[in-house]
Coordinates of C-alpha atoms in Angstrom, one line a residue:
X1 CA -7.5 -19.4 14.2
X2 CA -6.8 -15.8 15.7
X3 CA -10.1 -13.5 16.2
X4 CA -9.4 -9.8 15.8
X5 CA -11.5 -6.5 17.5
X6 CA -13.1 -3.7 14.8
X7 CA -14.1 -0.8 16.3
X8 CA -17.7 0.6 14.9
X9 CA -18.2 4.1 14.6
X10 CA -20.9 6.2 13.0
X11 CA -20.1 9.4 10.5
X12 CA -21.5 13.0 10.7
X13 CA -22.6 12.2 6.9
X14 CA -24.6 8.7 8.2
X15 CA -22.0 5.8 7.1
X16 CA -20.8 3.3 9.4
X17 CA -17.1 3.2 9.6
X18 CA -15.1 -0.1 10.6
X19 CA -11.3 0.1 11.9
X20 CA -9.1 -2.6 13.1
X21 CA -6.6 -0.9 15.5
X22 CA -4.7 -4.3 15.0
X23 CA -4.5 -3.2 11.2
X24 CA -3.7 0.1 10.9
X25 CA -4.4 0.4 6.8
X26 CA -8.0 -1.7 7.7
X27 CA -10.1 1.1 7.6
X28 CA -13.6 0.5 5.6
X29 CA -17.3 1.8 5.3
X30 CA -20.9 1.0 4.8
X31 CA -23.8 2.7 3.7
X32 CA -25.3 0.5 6.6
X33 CA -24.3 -1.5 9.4
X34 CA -24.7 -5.0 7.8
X35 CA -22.7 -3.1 4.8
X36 CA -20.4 -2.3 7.4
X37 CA -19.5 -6.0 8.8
X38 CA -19.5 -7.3 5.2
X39 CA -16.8 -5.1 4.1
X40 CA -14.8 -5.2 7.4
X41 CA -14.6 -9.0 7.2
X42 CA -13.4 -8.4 3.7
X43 CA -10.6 -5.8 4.4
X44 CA -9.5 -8.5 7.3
X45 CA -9.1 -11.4 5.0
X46 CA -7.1 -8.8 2.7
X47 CA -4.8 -7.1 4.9
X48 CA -4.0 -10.9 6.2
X49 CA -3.4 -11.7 2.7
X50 CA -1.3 -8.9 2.5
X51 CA 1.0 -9.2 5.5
X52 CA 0.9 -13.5 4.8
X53 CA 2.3 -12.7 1.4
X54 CA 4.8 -10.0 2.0
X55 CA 6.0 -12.0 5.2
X56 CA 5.4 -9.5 7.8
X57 CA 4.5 -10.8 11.5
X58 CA 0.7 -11.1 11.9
X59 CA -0.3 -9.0 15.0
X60 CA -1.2 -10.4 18.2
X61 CA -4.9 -9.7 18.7
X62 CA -5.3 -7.0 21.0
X63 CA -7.9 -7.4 24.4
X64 CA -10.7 -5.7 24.4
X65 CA -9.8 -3.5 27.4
X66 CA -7.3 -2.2 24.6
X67 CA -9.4 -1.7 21.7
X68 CA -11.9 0.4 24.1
X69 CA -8.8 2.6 25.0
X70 CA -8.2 2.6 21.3
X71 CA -11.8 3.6 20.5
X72 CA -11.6 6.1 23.1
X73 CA -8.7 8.0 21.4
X74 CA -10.5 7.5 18.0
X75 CA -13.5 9.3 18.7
X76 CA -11.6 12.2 20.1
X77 CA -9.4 12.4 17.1
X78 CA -12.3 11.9 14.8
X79 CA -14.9 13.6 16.9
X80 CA -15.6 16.4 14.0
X81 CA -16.5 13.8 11.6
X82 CA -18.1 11.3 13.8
X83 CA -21.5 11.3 14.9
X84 CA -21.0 11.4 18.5
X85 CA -24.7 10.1 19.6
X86 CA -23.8 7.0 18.3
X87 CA -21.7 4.4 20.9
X88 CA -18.9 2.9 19.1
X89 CA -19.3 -0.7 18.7
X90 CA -16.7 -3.7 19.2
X91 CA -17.3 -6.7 16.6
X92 CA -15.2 -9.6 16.9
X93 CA -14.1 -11.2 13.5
X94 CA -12.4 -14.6 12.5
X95 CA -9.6 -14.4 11.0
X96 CA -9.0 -17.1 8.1
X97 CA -5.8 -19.2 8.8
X98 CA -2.3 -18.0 6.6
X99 CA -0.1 -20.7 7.3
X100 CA 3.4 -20.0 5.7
X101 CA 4.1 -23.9 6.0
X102 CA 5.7 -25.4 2.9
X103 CA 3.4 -27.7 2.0
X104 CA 5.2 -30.3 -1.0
X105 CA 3.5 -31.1 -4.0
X106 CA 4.3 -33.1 -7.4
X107 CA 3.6 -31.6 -10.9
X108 CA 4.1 -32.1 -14.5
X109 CA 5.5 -29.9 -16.6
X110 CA 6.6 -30.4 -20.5
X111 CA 10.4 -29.8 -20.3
X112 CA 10.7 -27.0 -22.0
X113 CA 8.4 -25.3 -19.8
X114 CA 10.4 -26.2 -17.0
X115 CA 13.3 -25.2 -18.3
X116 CA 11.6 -21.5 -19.3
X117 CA 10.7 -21.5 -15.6
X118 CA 14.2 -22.2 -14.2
X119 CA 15.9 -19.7 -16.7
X120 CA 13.5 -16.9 -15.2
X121 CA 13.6 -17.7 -12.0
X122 CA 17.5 -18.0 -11.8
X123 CA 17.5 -14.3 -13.4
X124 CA 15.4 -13.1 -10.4
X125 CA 17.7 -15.2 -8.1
X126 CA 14.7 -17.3 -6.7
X127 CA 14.3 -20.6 -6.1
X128 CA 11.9 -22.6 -8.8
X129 CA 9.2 -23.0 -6.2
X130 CA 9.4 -19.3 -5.5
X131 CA 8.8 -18.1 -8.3
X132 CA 6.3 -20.8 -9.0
X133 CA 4.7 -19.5 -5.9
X134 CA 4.9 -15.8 -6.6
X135 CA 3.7 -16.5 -10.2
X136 CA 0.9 -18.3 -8.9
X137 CA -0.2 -15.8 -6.7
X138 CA -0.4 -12.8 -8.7
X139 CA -2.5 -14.7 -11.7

């Protein structure tokens, strides 16, 4: 199980903003710093969903020499909306395991489910446990 890096900052307007440079689109806020963690550990399990779904590589986790370097050009890019008194902070978050290992199973279906599933996923040109798997995933 990879651990990834977010890098704590503090706005002018008093929120607690959470980035994962690993993540580029993992960007969340709190009204407080617990609020903070919550919702950065949430955004992490999504944007791992996200990339484990749409087949993309999962980044290496960066050191934390680099995500200091990173917070570093942050705060100067960000520097008129974040409160500069407060020192960035680094929290370390687990991320849950996305294995993309077929995995077999047996079901039942009544055959003229079945057959309903083939005919569509045929039409999509996917394979029965594709679709089954896509279907299954965005119920």
């Amino acid at each position: 199980m990879s651990s990834y890096f977010a890098i704590i900052t503090k706005s002018t307007d008093g929120y607690f903003i959470a980035e994962f440079p690993d993540f580029p689109e993992a960007v969340t806020q709190g009204k407080d710093l617990e609020e903070c963690i919550f919702m950065a550990q949430d955004v992490l399990n999504i944007s791992l969903e996200a990339y484990t779904l749409e087949r993309r590589n999962i980044p290496t986790p960066s050191t934390i020499e680099q995500i200091k370097e990173k917070a570093k050009e942050l705060l100067e890019e960000d520097a008129e909306y974040t409160d500069l008194t407060f020192d960035p902070l680094f929290q370390y978050f687990k991320a849950p395991e996305m294995s993309q290992k077929p995995v077999k199973v047996m079901v039942s279906f009544p055959k003229s489910a079945l057959e309903t599933i083939d005919k569509k996923a045929e039409q999509l040109g996917l394979t029965r446990s594709n679709y089954l798997t896509k279907a299954g995933l965005a119920y």
